[in-house]
Amino acid sequence: MSSSAEVTSQEYIKHHLTNLSVGEGFWTFHIDTLGWSIFLGLVFLTIFRSVAKKAETGVPGKLQCAVEMIVEFVDDSVKSTFHGKNPVIAPLALTIFVWVLLMNAMDWVPVDLIPKAFELVGVNYMKAVPTTDINMTLALALGVFWLIIYYSIKVKGISGFIKELTTQPFGHWTLYPVNFLLETVTLLARPLSLALRLFGNLYAGELIFILIATVGVFQLPMHFVWAAFHLLVIPLQAFIFMTLTIVYLSLAHEDH
Amino acid sequence: MNVNATFIGEMIAFVVFVIFCMKYVWPPIIGAIEARQATIADGLAASDRAAKDLELAQEKATAQLKDAKAQAAEIVEAAKKRETQIVEEAAAKAQAEKEKILASGHAEIETERNQAKEELRQQVAVLAVAGAEKILERSIDAAAHSDILDKLVAEL
């Protein structure tokens, strides 16, 4: 807790919500978001790759069991929603689920621990939860969005995709512009809702953690309650992001 | 909270991670899982088959046992029959033998009796002659027959 005499609560919160960044204007890079997300992604890939390399078809070890549980969970989720054949969707869903889960899990790390540690080595700002950065969630959502467009065109052709955007919900040709407007909004709402839902939930969660950190000695039970609540929020948001990705991609594969 | 170039970097990272996961993580793990599932399914099917086989074998064994018992009973029955038959045959044979021996005994006795009779008859003749001689001897009275004797003596 750093609300000492010279730092007000407002300044404290503002400090904790500022990214470590380099660059100017649009070309600003949030070093902390990039660093933590890539670090966590590498943690995910290292663990899973180590299991994949010596994947045992007989009796699996404990780590392999744990990894296989996650893989099977993702595989079941994909199979229950998406019925076509696509080699990308399942690994994509796995990457999203585990990566987002790990990034969300950074929310459990006490809000001062990492920033203080970095302050000791002279780094003044450190926001350790990457999913509280809109850039992070937007990047994931846009990645999914391009795949939606790509598979829509690949499966239905450009004409099929345009037809899908214009000929429904209203069948009459005079209403095609209206249809196009509605469908475009629907299409664009998908990545936007994906990005904003994850960002909003995690940003709000982090904000409350920081707020709780300013209330003095009562923060301990409150932190505990809020962290326990995040036992639900953190996996749930990762799961929702993964499931909606699968749903959107399976919609992109469907011909109307 | 402002959107900036960070998201470009994150998108590149995202794409790289997904491609890596797609190429090097997902296929081996899901392959191992599916291989194991297949092995387990095979094992279960094999154990099912084995259980069915066992049941069949038990049924077969029971049937064979029943057959064997029936056969054994048949054999015992036949043996008993044969036993009585042998006993009967032996009895009949013994009876015949006995009759044969008896018959030959009778014949022998008959011959011996005849022989004895013959001997007796011969001895009776001798005895009769001897008796006759004795009688004859006695009946020669000296007085009565003295003349004869005298004549005899005279003739001497």
Coordinates of C-alpha atoms in Angstrom, one line a residue:
Chain A
M1 CA 0.0 0.0 0.0
S2 CA 1.6 3.2 -1.1
S3 CA -0.9 5.9 -0.1
S4 CA 1.7 7.7 1.9
A5 CA 1.7 11.4 2.7
E6 CA 2.9 12.6 -0.6
V7 CA 0.7 10.3 -2.8
T8 CA -3.0 10.8 -2.7
S9 CA -5.5 8.0 -3.5
Q10 CA -6.2 9.6 -6.9
E11 CA -2.6 9.7 -7.8
Y12 CA -2.1 6.2 -6.6
I13 CA -5.0 4.9 -8.8
K14 CA -3.8 6.9 -11.8
H15 CA -0.3 5.6 -11.3
H16 CA -1.5 2.0 -11.3
L17 CA -3.6 2.5 -14.4
T18 CA -0.7 3.9 -16.4
N19 CA 1.2 1.7 -18.8
L20 CA 4.9 1.7 -19.2
S21 CA 5.2 3.0 -22.7
V22 CA 7.6 4.2 -25.4
G23 CA 6.8 6.2 -28.5
E24 CA 4.5 9.1 -29.4
G25 CA 0.9 9.3 -30.4
F26 CA -0.4 6.3 -32.3
W27 CA 3.1 4.8 -32.4
T28 CA 3.2 4.3 -28.7
F29 CA 4.0 0.8 -27.5
H30 CA 2.9 -0.4 -24.0
I31 CA 6.1 -2.3 -23.0
D32 CA 4.4 -3.9 -20.0
T33 CA 1.4 -5.2 -21.9
L34 CA 3.6 -6.6 -24.7
G35 CA 6.2 -8.0 -22.3
W36 CA 3.8 -9.7 -19.9
S37 CA 1.5 -11.0 -22.6
I38 CA 4.4 -12.5 -24.6
F39 CA 6.0 -13.8 -21.5
L40 CA 2.7 -15.6 -20.5
G41 CA 2.2 -16.8 -24.1
L42 CA 5.6 -18.3 -24.0
V43 CA 4.9 -19.9 -20.6
F44 CA 1.8 -21.5 -22.2
L45 CA 3.6 -22.7 -25.3
T46 CA 6.6 -23.9 -23.4
I47 CA 4.6 -26.1 -21.0
F48 CA 2.3 -27.4 -23.7
R49 CA 5.1 -28.0 -26.2
S50 CA 7.1 -29.9 -23.6
V51 CA 4.1 -32.2 -23.1
A52 CA 3.5 -32.5 -26.8
K53 CA 7.1 -33.4 -27.5
K54 CA 7.0 -36.5 -25.2
A55 CA 3.3 -37.1 -25.5
E56 CA 2.7 -40.6 -24.2
T57 CA -0.1 -42.7 -25.7
G58 CA 0.1 -45.2 -22.9
V59 CA -0.2 -44.1 -19.2
P60 CA 0.3 -40.3 -19.1
G61 CA 2.3 -38.4 -16.5
K62 CA 0.6 -35.9 -14.1
L63 CA 1.6 -32.8 -16.2
Q64 CA 0.4 -34.6 -19.3
C65 CA -2.9 -35.4 -17.6
A66 CA -3.4 -31.8 -16.7
V67 CA -2.6 -30.5 -20.2
E68 CA -4.7 -33.2 -21.7
M69 CA -7.6 -32.2 -19.5
I70 CA -7.4 -28.6 -20.9
V71 CA -7.0 -29.9 -24.5
E72 CA -9.9 -32.2 -24.2
F73 CA -12.1 -29.5 -22.6
V74 CA -11.3 -27.2 -25.5
D75 CA -11.7 -30.0 -28.0
D76 CA -15.2 -30.8 -26.6
S77 CA -16.2 -27.2 -26.7
V78 CA -15.1 -27.0 -30.4
K79 CA -16.8 -30.2 -31.4
S80 CA -20.1 -29.3 -29.7
T81 CA -20.3 -26.0 -31.6
F82 CA -18.3 -26.5 -34.8
H83 CA -19.2 -29.5 -36.9
G84 CA -17.0 -28.9 -40.0
K85 CA -13.4 -29.8 -40.6
N86 CA -10.9 -27.1 -39.9
P87 CA -7.4 -27.5 -38.6
V88 CA -7.2 -24.0 -37.3
I89 CA -10.2 -23.6 -35.0
A90 CA -9.2 -26.0 -32.2
P91 CA -5.6 -24.8 -31.7
L92 CA -6.9 -21.2 -32.0
A93 CA -9.4 -21.9 -29.3
L94 CA -6.8 -23.5 -27.1
T95 CA -4.4 -20.6 -27.6
I96 CA -7.1 -18.1 -26.8
F97 CA -8.4 -20.0 -23.8
V98 CA -5.0 -20.6 -22.1
W99 CA -3.4 -17.4 -23.0
V100 CA -6.3 -15.2 -21.9
L101 CA -6.7 -17.3 -18.7
L102 CA -3.0 -16.8 -17.8
M103 CA -3.2 -13.0 -18.6
N104 CA -6.4 -12.7 -16.6
A105 CA -4.8 -14.7 -13.7
M106 CA -2.3 -11.9 -13.3
D107 CA -5.2 -10.1 -11.7
W108 CA -4.7 -12.3 -8.6
V109 CA -1.2 -11.0 -8.1
P110 CA -1.4 -8.3 -5.4
V111 CA -1.7 -4.9 -7.1
D112 CA 1.4 -3.4 -5.6
L113 CA 3.7 -6.4 -5.8
I114 CA 4.9 -6.2 -9.4
P115 CA 4.8 -2.4 -9.7
K116 CA 6.9 -2.0 -6.5
A117 CA 9.3 -4.6 -7.5
F118 CA 9.9 -2.8 -10.8
E119 CA 10.1 0.5 -9.0
L120 CA 13.1 -0.9 -7.1
V121 CA 15.0 -1.3 -10.4
G122 CA 13.9 2.1 -11.6
V123 CA 10.9 1.3 -13.7
N124 CA 8.1 3.7 -12.7
Y125 CA 5.1 2.2 -14.4
M126 CA 4.1 -1.4 -14.6
K127 CA 0.6 -2.7 -15.4
A128 CA 0.9 -6.4 -15.1
V129 CA -2.5 -7.6 -16.3
P130 CA -2.3 -7.5 -20.1
T131 CA -6.1 -8.0 -20.6
T132 CA -6.8 -4.7 -18.8
D133 CA -5.2 -3.1 -21.9
I134 CA -7.7 -2.5 -24.7
N135 CA -4.9 -3.0 -27.2
M136 CA -4.5 -6.5 -26.0
T137 CA -8.1 -7.5 -26.2
L138 CA -8.6 -5.6 -29.5
A139 CA -5.6 -7.5 -31.0
L140 CA -7.2 -10.8 -30.1
A141 CA -10.6 -9.8 -31.3
L142 CA -9.3 -8.4 -34.6
G143 CA -7.3 -11.6 -35.1
V144 CA -10.5 -13.5 -34.8
F145 CA -12.3 -11.0 -37.0
W146 CA -9.9 -11.5 -39.9
L147 CA -10.4 -15.2 -39.6
I148 CA -14.2 -14.7 -39.7
I149 CA -13.9 -12.7 -42.9
Y150 CA -11.3 -15.1 -44.3
Y151 CA -13.4 -18.2 -43.7
S152 CA -16.7 -16.5 -44.8
I153 CA -15.1 -15.7 -48.2
K154 CA -13.3 -19.1 -48.4
V155 CA -16.4 -21.1 -47.7
K156 CA -19.1 -19.0 -49.5
G157 CA -17.0 -17.1 -52.0
I158 CA -17.0 -13.4 -52.3
S159 CA -20.4 -13.3 -54.0
G160 CA -21.8 -15.6 -51.3
F161 CA -20.4 -13.4 -48.5
I162 CA -21.8 -10.3 -50.1
K163 CA -25.1 -12.0 -50.7
E164 CA -25.2 -13.0 -47.0
L165 CA -24.6 -9.3 -46.1
T166 CA -27.3 -7.9 -48.3
T167 CA -30.2 -10.4 -48.9
Q168 CA -31.2 -10.8 -45.3
P169 CA -33.1 -10.3 -43.0
F170 CA -35.4 -8.6 -45.6
G171 CA -35.9 -10.4 -48.9
H172 CA -37.0 -7.6 -51.1
W173 CA -34.2 -6.0 -53.2
T174 CA -35.2 -2.4 -52.3
L175 CA -34.3 -3.2 -48.8
Y176 CA -30.8 -4.5 -49.6
P177 CA -29.0 -1.3 -48.5
V178 CA -30.8 -1.6 -45.2
N179 CA -29.8 -5.2 -44.9
F180 CA -26.3 -4.4 -45.7
L181 CA -26.2 -1.7 -43.0
L182 CA -27.7 -4.1 -40.4
E183 CA -25.4 -7.0 -41.3
T184 CA -22.3 -4.8 -41.4
V185 CA -23.1 -3.6 -37.9
T186 CA -23.7 -7.2 -36.8
L187 CA -20.4 -8.2 -38.3
L188 CA -18.4 -5.4 -36.8
A189 CA -20.2 -5.8 -33.4
R190 CA -18.6 -9.2 -33.1
P191 CA -14.9 -8.3 -32.6
L192 CA -15.9 -5.1 -30.8
S193 CA -18.0 -7.0 -28.3
L194 CA -15.4 -9.6 -27.9
A195 CA -12.7 -7.0 -27.2
L196 CA -14.8 -4.8 -25.0
R197 CA -16.3 -7.5 -22.9
L198 CA -12.9 -9.0 -21.9
F199 CA -11.4 -5.5 -21.4
G200 CA -14.3 -4.2 -19.5
N201 CA -14.5 -7.1 -17.1
L202 CA -10.8 -7.2 -16.3
Y203 CA -10.3 -3.5 -16.2
A204 CA -13.2 -3.1 -13.8
G205 CA -11.9 -5.9 -11.7
E206 CA -8.4 -4.5 -11.6
L207 CA -9.8 -1.0 -10.8
I208 CA -11.7 -2.4 -7.9
F209 CA -8.6 -4.2 -6.6
I210 CA -6.7 -0.9 -6.8
L211 CA -9.6 0.9 -5.1
I212 CA -9.7 -1.6 -2.3
A213 CA -6.0 -1.1 -1.8
T214 CA -6.7 2.5 -0.8
V215 CA -9.1 1.8 2.1
G216 CA -6.6 1.1 4.8
V217 CA -6.6 -2.0 7.0
F218 CA -10.0 -3.3 5.9
Q219 CA -8.6 -4.0 2.5
L220 CA -7.5 -7.5 3.6
P221 CA -10.9 -9.2 3.9
M222 CA -12.2 -7.1 1.0
H223 CA -9.3 -8.2 -1.2
F224 CA -9.9 -11.8 -0.2
V225 CA -13.6 -11.6 -1.2
W226 CA -12.9 -9.8 -4.5
A227 CA -10.1 -12.3 -5.4
A228 CA -12.4 -15.2 -4.5
F229 CA -15.0 -13.6 -6.8
H230 CA -12.4 -13.5 -9.5
L231 CA -12.1 -17.3 -9.3
L232 CA -15.3 -17.1 -11.3
V233 CA -14.6 -14.1 -13.5
I234 CA -11.1 -15.0 -14.7
P235 CA -11.8 -18.5 -16.1
L236 CA -15.3 -17.4 -17.2
Q237 CA -14.0 -14.5 -19.3
A238 CA -11.4 -16.8 -20.9
F239 CA -14.1 -19.4 -21.6
I240 CA -16.5 -16.8 -23.1
F241 CA -13.9 -15.4 -25.4
M242 CA -13.0 -18.9 -26.6
T243 CA -16.6 -20.0 -27.0
L244 CA -17.7 -16.9 -28.9
T245 CA -14.6 -17.3 -31.2
I246 CA -15.7 -20.8 -32.0
V247 CA -19.4 -19.7 -32.5
Y248 CA -18.4 -16.8 -34.8
L249 CA -16.1 -19.0 -36.8
S250 CA -18.7 -21.8 -37.2
L251 CA -21.2 -19.1 -38.3
A252 CA -18.7 -18.1 -40.9
H253 CA -18.6 -21.7 -42.2
E254 CA -22.4 -21.9 -42.4
D255 CA -24.1 -21.4 -45.7
H256 CA -27.5 -19.9 -45.6
Chain B
M1 CA -6.7 3.0 -22.3
N2 CA -6.0 4.6 -25.7
V3 CA -5.7 2.4 -28.8
N4 CA -2.2 2.6 -30.2
A5 CA 0.5 0.6 -31.9
T6 CA 0.6 -1.9 -29.1
F7 CA -2.2 -3.8 -30.6
I8 CA -0.2 -4.4 -33.8
G9 CA 2.5 -6.0 -31.7
E10 CA 0.0 -8.1 -29.8
M11 CA -1.6 -9.2 -33.1
I12 CA 1.7 -10.4 -34.4
A13 CA 2.3 -12.2 -31.2
F14 CA -1.2 -13.7 -31.3
V15 CA -0.7 -15.0 -34.9
V16 CA 2.7 -16.4 -34.1
F17 CA 1.4 -18.2 -31.0
V18 CA -1.6 -19.6 -32.8
I19 CA 0.5 -20.9 -35.7
F20 CA 3.0 -22.4 -33.3
C21 CA 0.2 -24.0 -31.3
M22 CA -1.4 -25.3 -34.6
K23 CA 1.9 -26.8 -35.8
Y24 CA 3.7 -28.1 -32.7
V25 CA 1.3 -28.3 -29.8
W26 CA -2.2 -29.3 -30.8
P27 CA -1.5 -32.3 -33.2
P28 CA 0.8 -34.4 -30.9
I29 CA -1.4 -33.9 -27.8
I30 CA -4.7 -34.6 -29.5
G31 CA -3.0 -37.5 -31.4
A32 CA -1.9 -39.0 -28.1
I33 CA -5.3 -38.6 -26.6
E34 CA -7.0 -40.2 -29.5
A35 CA -4.5 -43.0 -29.7
R36 CA -5.1 -43.7 -26.0
Q37 CA -8.8 -43.6 -26.5
A38 CA -8.5 -46.1 -29.3
T39 CA -6.4 -48.4 -27.2
I40 CA -8.8 -48.2 -24.3
A41 CA -11.8 -48.9 -26.6
D42 CA -9.9 -51.9 -28.1
G43 CA -9.1 -53.2 -24.6
L44 CA -12.7 -52.9 -23.5
A45 CA -13.9 -54.7 -26.6
A46 CA -11.3 -57.4 -26.1
S47 CA -12.4 -57.9 -22.5
D48 CA -16.0 -58.1 -23.6
R49 CA -15.1 -60.7 -26.1
A50 CA -13.1 -62.6 -23.6
A51 CA -16.0 -62.6 -21.2
K52 CA -18.3 -63.9 -23.9
D53 CA -15.7 -66.5 -24.8
L54 CA -15.5 -67.6 -21.2
E55 CA -19.3 -67.9 -21.0
L56 CA -19.3 -70.0 -24.1
A57 CA -16.5 -72.2 -22.9
Q58 CA -18.3 -72.7 -19.6
E59 CA -21.5 -73.7 -21.4
K60 CA -19.5 -76.1 -23.5
A61 CA -17.7 -77.6 -20.5
T62 CA -21.1 -78.1 -18.7
A63 CA -22.5 -79.8 -21.8
Q64 CA -19.5 -82.0 -22.1
L65 CA -19.6 -82.9 -18.5
K66 CA -23.3 -83.8 -18.8
D67 CA -22.4 -85.9 -21.9
A68 CA -19.6 -87.6 -20.0
K69 CA -21.9 -88.4 -17.1
A70 CA -24.5 -89.9 -19.4
Q71 CA -21.9 -91.9 -21.1
A72 CA -20.5 -93.2 -17.9
A73 CA -24.0 -94.2 -16.7
E74 CA -24.6 -96.0 -20.0
I75 CA -21.3 -97.8 -19.7
V76 CA -22.1 -98.9 -16.1
E77 CA -25.5 -100.0 -17.2
A78 CA -24.0 -102.1 -20.0
A79 CA -21.4 -103.6 -17.7
K80 CA -24.2 -104.6 -15.3
K81 CA -26.1 -106.3 -18.1
R82 CA -23.0 -108.1 -19.2
E83 CA -22.3 -109.2 -15.7
T84 CA -25.7 -110.8 -15.3
Q85 CA -25.3 -112.3 -18.7
I86 CA -21.9 -113.8 -17.8
V87 CA -23.3 -115.1 -14.5
E88 CA -26.2 -116.7 -16.2
E89 CA -24.0 -118.2 -18.9
A90 CA -21.7 -119.6 -16.2
A91 CA -24.6 -121.1 -14.3
A92 CA -26.0 -122.7 -17.4
K93 CA -22.6 -124.1 -18.2
A94 CA -22.1 -125.5 -14.7
Q95 CA -25.5 -127.1 -14.8
A96 CA -24.7 -128.8 -18.1
E97 CA -21.3 -130.0 -16.7
K98 CA -23.0 -131.3 -13.7
E99 CA -25.5 -133.2 -15.7
K100 CA -22.8 -134.6 -17.9
I101 CA -20.7 -135.7 -14.9
L102 CA -23.8 -137.2 -13.3
A103 CA -24.6 -139.1 -16.5
S104 CA -21.1 -140.5 -16.8
G105 CA -21.2 -141.5 -13.2
H106 CA -24.4 -143.3 -13.7
A107 CA -23.0 -145.1 -16.7
E108 CA -19.9 -146.2 -14.8
I109 CA -21.9 -147.4 -11.9
E110 CA -24.1 -149.4 -14.3
T111 CA -21.1 -151.0 -15.9
E112 CA -19.6 -151.9 -12.6
R113 CA -22.8 -153.3 -11.4
N114 CA -23.1 -155.4 -14.5
Q115 CA -19.6 -156.6 -14.1
A116 CA -20.2 -157.5 -10.4
K117 CA -23.3 -159.2 -11.4
E118 CA -21.4 -161.3 -13.9
E119 CA -18.7 -162.1 -11.4
L120 CA -21.3 -163.0 -8.9
R121 CA -23.1 -165.1 -11.4
Q122 CA -19.9 -167.0 -12.1
Q123 CA -19.0 -167.4 -8.4
V124 CA -22.6 -168.6 -7.8
A125 CA -22.1 -171.3 -10.4
V126 CA -18.9 -172.4 -8.8
L127 CA -20.5 -172.3 -5.3
A128 CA -23.5 -174.3 -6.7
V129 CA -21.1 -176.8 -8.1
A130 CA -19.2 -176.9 -4.8
G131 CA -22.4 -177.1 -2.8
A132 CA -23.6 -179.8 -5.1
E133 CA -20.4 -181.6 -4.6
K134 CA -20.8 -181.3 -0.8
I135 CA -24.3 -182.4 -0.9
L136 CA -23.3 -185.3 -3.1
E137 CA -20.6 -186.1 -0.7
R138 CA -22.9 -186.2 2.3
S139 CA -25.6 -188.1 0.5
I140 CA -23.3 -191.1 -0.1
D141 CA -24.2 -193.1 3.0
A142 CA -21.8 -195.9 3.7
A143 CA -24.5 -198.5 4.6
A144 CA -26.8 -197.6 1.8
H145 CA -24.2 -197.4 -0.6
S146 CA -22.0 -200.2 0.8
D147 CA -22.7 -202.5 -2.0
I148 CA -21.5 -199.9 -4.4
L149 CA -18.6 -199.3 -2.3
D150 CA -18.0 -202.9 -1.8
K151 CA -18.2 -203.4 -5.5
L152 CA -15.8 -200.6 -5.9
V153 CA -13.5 -202.1 -3.3
A154 CA -13.9 -205.3 -5.0
E155 CA -13.0 -203.9 -8.3
L156 CA -9.8 -202.5 -6.7

